[in-house]
Amino acid sequence: SLHDALPIFWRMPVLLLSPLIKAVLKTVVFIVLAAGLIQLISIGDVSGMGRARHLSLSSAQIWMVVGYLFLSFWLLAFMSAVYQFSIAYAAAGWYCAPCKDSTSTRKIVNQCAVFEGVRIGLWYHTGSLAVGSALIAFLQLLQTVLEWAEKKSKMEGDLNPVTSCIVKSLLCCCKCVEGIVQFVNKNVYIDIALTSKGFCTALGSVAEIIIHHGAAMAILNGATFIFQIVGLASITACCGLVSALLLSTSK
């Protein structure tokens, strides 16, 4: 609950900066990967002049681009997996930490436990985090390929309504499965942070919890979603208020 989460943020203020740090790192990595993709695509043969130019890639080059995209999606998903594991590790460390003394509720915790969680995740659980992120990367790659095939078929005029419906249905299924896998992965990483199990063993534990406590998990996730919406609305309102004050202030 929010009452239980506030002491964690108070004792581990780094948790508040963790989303910003993750966003900055992923943005930098994304820019580097996008630049590499542009360089890779540029090896193709260009024909025509001006707006009529056409880029053609050989079969080997297409497979190189597909492989690069998969590795890029995998790396970005792996960064998200490490982030989720480190947050779970820090929260678990706070709940399991002993109190300072018998008369106090103040716990002895490492204020930089998030960074310790990153180290533990990379050193001991790289394989488990890589497996979960590989599943996400595969689904994202499949969606990208389907979107590219749909766009190319539309440009060439070969896409009929039936094929378009099939492609859109496949895209919808991939997106739905990706959301389910992301939800399961998040809980698997929490189980790994608590028990140090492997990915498959933790997946079995999470499946058992979902089967026996599915209703409680649905309520908890619904409450979490409400807090996220309230947080986003509050941030948006504060930014709008500050912008209005700055614009209305005369020089």
PDB file of C-alpha atoms in Angstrom:
ATOM      1  CA  SER A   1       0.000   0.000   0.000  1.00  0.00           C
ATOM      2  CA  LEU A   2       0.953   3.667  -0.178  1.00  0.00           C
ATOM      3  CA  HIS A   3       1.360   3.762   3.627  1.00  0.00           C
ATOM      4  CA  ASP A   4       3.906   0.933   3.408  1.00  0.00           C
ATOM      5  CA  ALA A   5       5.701   2.400   0.388  1.00  0.00           C
ATOM      6  CA  LEU A   6       6.333   5.872   1.829  1.00  0.00           C
ATOM      7  CA  PRO A   7       8.912   4.706   4.429  1.00  0.00           C
ATOM      8  CA  ILE A   8      10.828   2.935   1.653  1.00  0.00           C
ATOM      9  CA  PHE A   9      11.110   6.144  -0.373  1.00  0.00           C
ATOM     10  CA  TRP A  10      12.038   8.066   2.772  1.00  0.00           C
ATOM     11  CA  ARG A  11      14.855   5.675   3.669  1.00  0.00           C
ATOM     12  CA  MET A  12      15.930   5.078   0.034  1.00  0.00           C
ATOM     13  CA  PRO A  13      15.556   8.411  -1.802  1.00  0.00           C
ATOM     14  CA  VAL A  14      17.457   6.970  -4.778  1.00  0.00           C
ATOM     15  CA  LEU A  15      14.257   5.102  -5.647  1.00  0.00           C
ATOM     16  CA  LEU A  16      12.660   8.417  -6.639  1.00  0.00           C
ATOM     17  CA  LEU A  17      15.469   9.128  -9.105  1.00  0.00           C
ATOM     18  CA  SER A  18      15.587   5.599 -10.521  1.00  0.00           C
ATOM     19  CA  PRO A  19      12.947   6.153 -13.252  1.00  0.00           C
ATOM     20  CA  LEU A  20      14.771   9.288 -14.413  1.00  0.00           C
ATOM     21  CA  ILE A  21      18.118   7.496 -14.485  1.00  0.00           C
ATOM     22  CA  LYS A  22      16.587   4.607 -16.447  1.00  0.00           C
ATOM     23  CA  ALA A  23      14.923   6.977 -18.916  1.00  0.00           C
ATOM     24  CA  VAL A  24      18.158   8.880 -19.546  1.00  0.00           C
ATOM     25  CA  LEU A  25      20.222   5.711 -20.012  1.00  0.00           C
ATOM     26  CA  LYS A  26      17.668   4.098 -22.325  1.00  0.00           C
ATOM     27  CA  THR A  27      17.408   7.305 -24.363  1.00  0.00           C
ATOM     28  CA  VAL A  28      21.174   7.431 -24.837  1.00  0.00           C
ATOM     29  CA  VAL A  29      21.332   3.746 -25.783  1.00  0.00           C
ATOM     30  CA  PHE A  30      18.358   4.152 -28.143  1.00  0.00           C
ATOM     31  CA  ILE A  31      20.048   7.055 -29.942  1.00  0.00           C
ATOM     32  CA  VAL A  32      23.269   5.049 -30.336  1.00  0.00           C
ATOM     33  CA  LEU A  33      21.367   2.005 -31.616  1.00  0.00           C
ATOM     34  CA  ALA A  34      19.309   4.132 -34.022  1.00  0.00           C
ATOM     35  CA  ALA A  35      22.504   5.668 -35.420  1.00  0.00           C
ATOM     36  CA  GLY A  36      23.949   2.181 -35.867  1.00  0.00           C
ATOM     37  CA  LEU A  37      20.799   1.025 -37.662  1.00  0.00           C
ATOM     38  CA  ILE A  38      21.018   3.959 -40.057  1.00  0.00           C
ATOM     39  CA  GLN A  39      24.639   3.114 -40.776  1.00  0.00           C
ATOM     40  CA  LEU A  40      23.718  -0.522 -41.369  1.00  0.00           C
ATOM     41  CA  ILE A  41      20.852   0.282 -43.733  1.00  0.00           C
ATOM     42  CA  SER A  42      23.107   2.643 -45.689  1.00  0.00           C
ATOM     43  CA  ILE A  43      25.092  -0.324 -47.041  1.00  0.00           C
ATOM     44  CA  GLY A  44      22.235  -1.078 -49.439  1.00  0.00           C
ATOM     45  CA  ASP A  45      22.223  -0.108 -53.105  1.00  0.00           C
ATOM     46  CA  VAL A  46      20.556   3.204 -53.956  1.00  0.00           C
ATOM     47  CA  SER A  47      19.010   3.671 -57.391  1.00  0.00           C
ATOM     48  CA  GLY A  48      17.212   6.629 -58.966  1.00  0.00           C
ATOM     49  CA  MET A  49      17.514  10.346 -58.406  1.00  0.00           C
ATOM     50  CA  GLY A  50      15.841  12.841 -56.083  1.00  0.00           C
ATOM     51  CA  ARG A  51      12.530  11.782 -54.579  1.00  0.00           C
ATOM     52  CA  ALA A  52      12.456   8.742 -56.876  1.00  0.00           C
ATOM     53  CA  ARG A  53      15.446   7.163 -55.141  1.00  0.00           C
ATOM     54  CA  HIS A  54      14.980   3.584 -54.023  1.00  0.00           C
ATOM     55  CA  LEU A  55      16.992   1.613 -51.482  1.00  0.00           C
ATOM     56  CA  SER A  56      17.375  -2.103 -52.104  1.00  0.00           C
ATOM     57  CA  LEU A  57      18.921  -4.638 -49.739  1.00  0.00           C
ATOM     58  CA  SER A  58      20.121  -8.124 -50.543  1.00  0.00           C
ATOM     59  CA  SER A  59      18.847 -11.142 -48.608  1.00  0.00           C
ATOM     60  CA  ALA A  60      21.985 -11.229 -46.473  1.00  0.00           C
ATOM     61  CA  GLN A  61      21.666  -7.523 -45.696  1.00  0.00           C
ATOM     62  CA  ILE A  62      18.009  -7.923 -44.745  1.00  0.00           C
ATOM     63  CA  TRP A  63      18.920 -10.680 -42.298  1.00  0.00           C
ATOM     64  CA  MET A  64      21.645  -8.437 -40.883  1.00  0.00           C
ATOM     65  CA  VAL A  65      19.078  -5.690 -40.280  1.00  0.00           C
ATOM     66  CA  VAL A  66      16.657  -8.158 -38.673  1.00  0.00           C
ATOM     67  CA  GLY A  67      19.397  -9.484 -36.412  1.00  0.00           C
ATOM     68  CA  TYR A  68      20.444  -5.957 -35.464  1.00  0.00           C
ATOM     69  CA  LEU A  69      16.859  -5.032 -34.628  1.00  0.00           C
ATOM     70  CA  PHE A  70      16.459  -8.114 -32.444  1.00  0.00           C
ATOM     71  CA  LEU A  71      19.671  -7.369 -30.543  1.00  0.00           C
ATOM     72  CA  SER A  72      18.597  -3.730 -30.135  1.00  0.00           C
ATOM     73  CA  PHE A  73      15.180  -4.690 -28.765  1.00  0.00           C
ATOM     74  CA  TRP A  74      16.866  -7.276 -26.553  1.00  0.00           C
ATOM     75  CA  LEU A  75      19.302  -4.754 -25.086  1.00  0.00           C
ATOM     76  CA  LEU A  76      16.581  -2.207 -24.343  1.00  0.00           C
ATOM     77  CA  ALA A  77      14.350  -4.886 -22.793  1.00  0.00           C
ATOM     78  CA  PHE A  78      17.302  -6.173 -20.753  1.00  0.00           C
ATOM     79  CA  MET A  79      17.874  -2.673 -19.349  1.00  0.00           C
ATOM     80  CA  SER A  80      14.222  -2.565 -18.279  1.00  0.00           C
ATOM     81  CA  ALA A  81      14.588  -6.021 -16.706  1.00  0.00           C
ATOM     82  CA  VAL A  82      17.633  -4.926 -14.691  1.00  0.00           C
ATOM     83  CA  TYR A  83      15.723  -1.836 -13.562  1.00  0.00           C
ATOM     84  CA  GLN A  84      12.713  -3.877 -12.414  1.00  0.00           C
ATOM     85  CA  PHE A  85      14.965  -6.371 -10.613  1.00  0.00           C
ATOM     86  CA  SER A  86      16.913  -3.629  -8.836  1.00  0.00           C
ATOM     87  CA  ILE A  87      13.706  -1.969  -7.601  1.00  0.00           C
ATOM     88  CA  ALA A  88      12.397  -5.327  -6.349  1.00  0.00           C
ATOM     89  CA  TYR A  89      15.738  -6.078  -4.695  1.00  0.00           C
ATOM     90  CA  ALA A  90      15.779  -2.703  -2.887  1.00  0.00           C
ATOM     91  CA  ALA A  91      12.167  -3.075  -1.693  1.00  0.00           C
ATOM     92  CA  ALA A  92      12.792  -6.641  -0.523  1.00  0.00           C
ATOM     93  CA  GLY A  93      15.928  -5.494   1.312  1.00  0.00           C
ATOM     94  CA  TRP A  94      13.919  -2.880   3.177  1.00  0.00           C
ATOM     95  CA  TYR A  95      11.187  -5.311   4.245  1.00  0.00           C
ATOM     96  CA  CYS A  96      13.737  -7.920   5.404  1.00  0.00           C
ATOM     97  CA  ALA A  97      16.084  -5.455   7.118  1.00  0.00           C
ATOM     98  CA  PRO A  98      16.336  -5.633  10.929  1.00  0.00           C
ATOM     99  CA  CYS A  99      15.241  -2.725  13.094  1.00  0.00           C
ATOM    100  CA  LYS A 100      17.833  -0.471  14.689  1.00  0.00           C
ATOM    101  CA  ASP A 101      16.839  -1.630  18.169  1.00  0.00           C
ATOM    102  CA  SER A 102      13.959  -3.311  19.957  1.00  0.00           C
ATOM    103  CA  THR A 103      12.276  -0.013  20.801  1.00  0.00           C
ATOM    104  CA  SER A 104      12.506   1.537  17.330  1.00  0.00           C
ATOM    105  CA  THR A 105      10.853   0.833  14.013  1.00  0.00           C
ATOM    106  CA  ARG A 106      13.681   2.473  12.084  1.00  0.00           C
ATOM    107  CA  LYS A 107      15.343  -0.153   9.901  1.00  0.00           C
ATOM    108  CA  ILE A 108      19.005  -0.530   9.041  1.00  0.00           C
ATOM    109  CA  VAL A 109      19.044  -0.357   5.253  1.00  0.00           C
ATOM    110  CA  ASN A 110      21.440   0.513   2.482  1.00  0.00           C
ATOM    111  CA  GLN A 111      20.244   3.809   1.010  1.00  0.00           C
ATOM    112  CA  CYS A 112      21.846   2.891  -2.327  1.00  0.00           C
ATOM    113  CA  ALA A 113      20.320  -0.584  -2.439  1.00  0.00           C
ATOM    114  CA  VAL A 114      19.083   0.096  -5.989  1.00  0.00           C
ATOM    115  CA  PHE A 115      22.654   0.203  -7.278  1.00  0.00           C
ATOM    116  CA  GLU A 116      23.425  -2.901  -5.251  1.00  0.00           C
ATOM    117  CA  GLY A 117      20.447  -4.551  -6.947  1.00  0.00           C
ATOM    118  CA  VAL A 118      21.890  -3.638 -10.346  1.00  0.00           C
ATOM    119  CA  ARG A 119      25.181  -5.275  -9.373  1.00  0.00           C
ATOM    120  CA  ILE A 120      23.486  -8.409  -8.037  1.00  0.00           C
ATOM    121  CA  GLY A 121      21.270  -8.684 -11.102  1.00  0.00           C
ATOM    122  CA  LEU A 122      24.145  -8.330 -13.568  1.00  0.00           C
ATOM    123  CA  TRP A 123      26.498 -10.593 -11.631  1.00  0.00           C
ATOM    124  CA  TYR A 124      24.227 -13.422 -10.491  1.00  0.00           C
ATOM    125  CA  HIS A 125      21.018 -13.287 -12.549  1.00  0.00           C
ATOM    126  CA  THR A 126      22.111 -12.138 -15.997  1.00  0.00           C
ATOM    127  CA  GLY A 127      20.817 -15.321 -17.636  1.00  0.00           C
ATOM    128  CA  SER A 128      17.378 -15.111 -16.040  1.00  0.00           C
ATOM    129  CA  LEU A 129      16.982 -11.439 -16.930  1.00  0.00           C
ATOM    130  CA  ALA A 130      18.212 -12.121 -20.473  1.00  0.00           C
ATOM    131  CA  VAL A 131      15.654 -14.911 -20.983  1.00  0.00           C
ATOM    132  CA  GLY A 132      12.747 -12.704 -19.951  1.00  0.00           C
ATOM    133  CA  SER A 133      13.931  -9.773 -22.049  1.00  0.00           C
ATOM    134  CA  ALA A 134      14.526 -12.054 -25.058  1.00  0.00           C
ATOM    135  CA  LEU A 135      10.843 -12.991 -25.061  1.00  0.00           C
ATOM    136  CA  ILE A 136       9.887  -9.309 -25.140  1.00  0.00           C
ATOM    137  CA  ALA A 137      12.447  -8.608 -27.878  1.00  0.00           C
ATOM    138  CA  PHE A 138      11.104 -11.441 -30.055  1.00  0.00           C
ATOM    139  CA  LEU A 139       7.527 -10.144 -29.815  1.00  0.00           C
ATOM    140  CA  GLN A 140       8.621  -6.586 -30.576  1.00  0.00           C
ATOM    141  CA  LEU A 141      10.633  -7.790 -33.572  1.00  0.00           C
ATOM    142  CA  LEU A 142       7.639  -9.752 -34.844  1.00  0.00           C
ATOM    143  CA  GLN A 143       5.449  -6.655 -34.584  1.00  0.00           C
ATOM    144  CA  THR A 144       8.053  -4.569 -36.424  1.00  0.00           C
ATOM    145  CA  VAL A 145       8.287  -7.107 -39.243  1.00  0.00           C
ATOM    146  CA  LEU A 146       4.504  -7.286 -39.582  1.00  0.00           C
ATOM    147  CA  GLU A 147       4.210  -3.488 -39.656  1.00  0.00           C
ATOM    148  CA  TRP A 148       6.972  -3.259 -42.270  1.00  0.00           C
ATOM    149  CA  ALA A 149       5.337  -5.942 -44.416  1.00  0.00           C
ATOM    150  CA  GLU A 150       1.959  -4.181 -44.194  1.00  0.00           C
ATOM    151  CA  LYS A 151       3.443  -0.815 -45.117  1.00  0.00           C
ATOM    152  CA  LYS A 152       5.431  -2.245 -48.027  1.00  0.00           C
ATOM    153  CA  SER A 153       2.390  -4.083 -49.364  1.00  0.00           C
ATOM    154  CA  LYS A 154       0.311  -0.899 -49.199  1.00  0.00           C
ATOM    155  CA  MET A 155       2.957   1.037 -51.115  1.00  0.00           C
ATOM    156  CA  GLU A 156       3.008  -1.614 -53.833  1.00  0.00           C
ATOM    157  CA  GLY A 157      -0.786  -1.977 -53.894  1.00  0.00           C
ATOM    158  CA  ASP A 158      -0.705  -5.702 -53.127  1.00  0.00           C
ATOM    159  CA  LEU A 159      -2.551  -5.575 -49.798  1.00  0.00           C
ATOM    160  CA  ASN A 160      -6.188  -6.648 -50.058  1.00  0.00           C
ATOM    161  CA  PRO A 161      -8.733  -6.179 -47.221  1.00  0.00           C
ATOM    162  CA  VAL A 162      -8.516  -9.815 -46.087  1.00  0.00           C
ATOM    163  CA  THR A 163      -4.725  -9.746 -45.805  1.00  0.00           C
ATOM    164  CA  SER A 164      -4.890  -6.381 -44.043  1.00  0.00           C
ATOM    165  CA  CYS A 165      -7.366  -7.794 -41.515  1.00  0.00           C
ATOM    166  CA  ILE A 166      -5.112 -10.814 -40.887  1.00  0.00           C
ATOM    167  CA  VAL A 167      -2.032  -8.629 -40.380  1.00  0.00           C
ATOM    168  CA  LYS A 168      -3.860  -6.291 -38.006  1.00  0.00           C
ATOM    169  CA  SER A 169      -5.197  -9.282 -36.050  1.00  0.00           C
ATOM    170  CA  LEU A 170      -1.688 -10.685 -35.722  1.00  0.00           C
ATOM    171  CA  LEU A 171      -0.404  -7.300 -34.561  1.00  0.00           C
ATOM    172  CA  CYS A 172      -3.164  -7.103 -31.964  1.00  0.00           C
ATOM    173  CA  CYS A 173      -2.379 -10.629 -30.719  1.00  0.00           C
ATOM    174  CA  CYS A 174       1.343  -9.838 -30.502  1.00  0.00           C
ATOM    175  CA  LYS A 175       0.645  -6.666 -28.522  1.00  0.00           C
ATOM    176  CA  CYS A 176      -1.663  -8.521 -26.166  1.00  0.00           C
ATOM    177  CA  VAL A 177       0.826 -11.345 -25.619  1.00  0.00           C
ATOM    178  CA  GLU A 178       3.595  -8.793 -25.065  1.00  0.00           C
ATOM    179  CA  GLY A 179       1.568  -7.141 -22.296  1.00  0.00           C
ATOM    180  CA  ILE A 180       0.975 -10.520 -20.631  1.00  0.00           C
ATOM    181  CA  VAL A 181       4.661 -11.445 -20.879  1.00  0.00           C
ATOM    182  CA  GLN A 182       5.686  -8.072 -19.420  1.00  0.00           C
ATOM    183  CA  PHE A 183       3.320  -8.592 -16.483  1.00  0.00           C
ATOM    184  CA  VAL A 184       4.593 -12.118 -15.846  1.00  0.00           C
ATOM    185  CA  ASN A 185       8.227 -11.065 -16.255  1.00  0.00           C
ATOM    186  CA  LYS A 186       7.832  -8.302 -13.685  1.00  0.00           C
ATOM    187  CA  ASN A 187       6.525 -10.771 -11.110  1.00  0.00           C
ATOM    188  CA  VAL A 188       9.205 -13.305 -12.035  1.00  0.00           C
ATOM    189  CA  TYR A 189      11.921 -10.709 -11.410  1.00  0.00           C
ATOM    190  CA  ILE A 190      10.357  -9.950  -8.023  1.00  0.00           C
ATOM    191  CA  ASP A 191      10.415 -13.662  -7.161  1.00  0.00           C
ATOM    192  CA  ILE A 192      14.060 -13.905  -8.291  1.00  0.00           C
ATOM    193  CA  ALA A 193      14.969 -10.913  -6.104  1.00  0.00           C
ATOM    194  CA  LEU A 194      13.294 -12.563  -3.111  1.00  0.00           C
ATOM    195  CA  THR A 195      14.409 -16.169  -3.552  1.00  0.00           C
ATOM    196  CA  SER A 196      17.375 -16.095  -6.013  1.00  0.00           C
ATOM    197  CA  LYS A 197      15.696 -18.766  -8.140  1.00  0.00           C
ATOM    198  CA  GLY A 198      16.300 -19.270 -11.850  1.00  0.00           C
ATOM    199  CA  PHE A 199      13.882 -17.904 -14.423  1.00  0.00           C
ATOM    200  CA  CYS A 200      11.987 -21.146 -15.067  1.00  0.00           C
ATOM    201  CA  THR A 201      11.694 -22.006 -11.362  1.00  0.00           C
ATOM    202  CA  ALA A 202      10.517 -18.502 -10.530  1.00  0.00           C
ATOM    203  CA  LEU A 203       8.057 -18.653 -13.432  1.00  0.00           C
ATOM    204  CA  GLY A 204       6.530 -21.798 -11.905  1.00  0.00           C
ATOM    205  CA  SER A 205       6.189 -20.064  -8.534  1.00  0.00           C
ATOM    206  CA  VAL A 206       4.539 -17.035 -10.120  1.00  0.00           C
ATOM    207  CA  ALA A 207       2.128 -19.241 -12.075  1.00  0.00           C
ATOM    208  CA  GLU A 208       1.128 -20.984  -8.841  1.00  0.00           C
ATOM    209  CA  ILE A 209       0.558 -17.634  -7.126  1.00  0.00           C
ATOM    210  CA  ILE A 210      -1.561 -16.384 -10.040  1.00  0.00           C
ATOM    211  CA  ILE A 211      -3.684 -19.544  -9.965  1.00  0.00           C
ATOM    212  CA  HIS A 212      -4.330 -19.397  -6.217  1.00  0.00           C
ATOM    213  CA  HIS A 213      -4.378 -15.623  -5.671  1.00  0.00           C
ATOM    214  CA  GLY A 214      -5.431 -14.245  -9.045  1.00  0.00           C
ATOM    215  CA  ALA A 215      -8.257 -12.091  -7.656  1.00  0.00           C
ATOM    216  CA  ALA A 216      -6.021 -10.424  -5.062  1.00  0.00           C
ATOM    217  CA  MET A 217      -3.364  -9.725  -7.704  1.00  0.00           C
ATOM    218  CA  ALA A 218      -5.973  -8.171  -9.992  1.00  0.00           C
ATOM    219  CA  ILE A 219      -7.158  -5.855  -7.206  1.00  0.00           C
ATOM    220  CA  LEU A 220      -3.584  -4.901  -6.307  1.00  0.00           C
ATOM    221  CA  ASN A 221      -2.668  -4.138  -9.904  1.00  0.00           C
ATOM    222  CA  GLY A 222      -5.852  -2.142 -10.320  1.00  0.00           C
ATOM    223  CA  ALA A 223      -4.946  -0.027  -7.287  1.00  0.00           C
ATOM    224  CA  THR A 224      -1.429   0.425  -8.630  1.00  0.00           C
ATOM    225  CA  PHE A 225      -2.844   1.576 -11.970  1.00  0.00           C
ATOM    226  CA  ILE A 226      -4.982   4.176 -10.190  1.00  0.00           C
ATOM    227  CA  PHE A 227      -1.919   5.527  -8.359  1.00  0.00           C
ATOM    228  CA  GLN A 228      -0.068   5.729 -11.673  1.00  0.00           C
ATOM    229  CA  ILE A 229      -2.883   7.705 -13.272  1.00  0.00           C
ATOM    230  CA  VAL A 230      -3.048  10.047 -10.263  1.00  0.00           C
ATOM    231  CA  GLY A 231       0.734  10.494 -10.394  1.00  0.00           C
ATOM    232  CA  LEU A 232       0.720  11.292 -14.109  1.00  0.00           C
ATOM    233  CA  ALA A 233      -2.165  13.711 -13.700  1.00  0.00           C
ATOM    234  CA  SER A 234      -0.415  15.423 -10.776  1.00  0.00           C
ATOM    235  CA  ILE A 235       2.843  15.799 -12.698  1.00  0.00           C
ATOM    236  CA  THR A 236       1.000  17.159 -15.741  1.00  0.00           C
ATOM    237  CA  ALA A 237      -0.991  19.596 -13.616  1.00  0.00           C
ATOM    238  CA  CYS A 238       2.120  20.834 -11.792  1.00  0.00           C
ATOM    239  CA  CYS A 239       4.007  21.341 -15.068  1.00  0.00           C
ATOM    240  CA  GLY A 240       1.039  23.202 -16.553  1.00  0.00           C
ATOM    241  CA  LEU A 241       0.733  25.390 -13.458  1.00  0.00           C
ATOM    242  CA  VAL A 242       4.441  26.260 -13.469  1.00  0.00           C
ATOM    243  CA  SER A 243       4.305  27.010 -17.216  1.00  0.00           C
ATOM    244  CA  ALA A 244       1.245  29.235 -16.740  1.00  0.00           C
ATOM    245  CA  LEU A 245       2.956  31.142 -13.934  1.00  0.00           C
ATOM    246  CA  LEU A 246       6.124  31.632 -16.000  1.00  0.00           C
ATOM    247  CA  LEU A 247       4.192  32.816 -19.062  1.00  0.00           C
ATOM    248  CA  SER A 248       1.955  35.154 -17.098  1.00  0.00           C
ATOM    249  CA  THR A 249       4.788  36.806 -15.186  1.00  0.00           C
ATOM    250  CA  SER A 250       5.733  40.121 -16.723  1.00  0.00           C
ATOM    251  CA  LYS A 251       9.386  41.002 -17.230  1.00  0.00           C
TER     252      LYS A 251
END
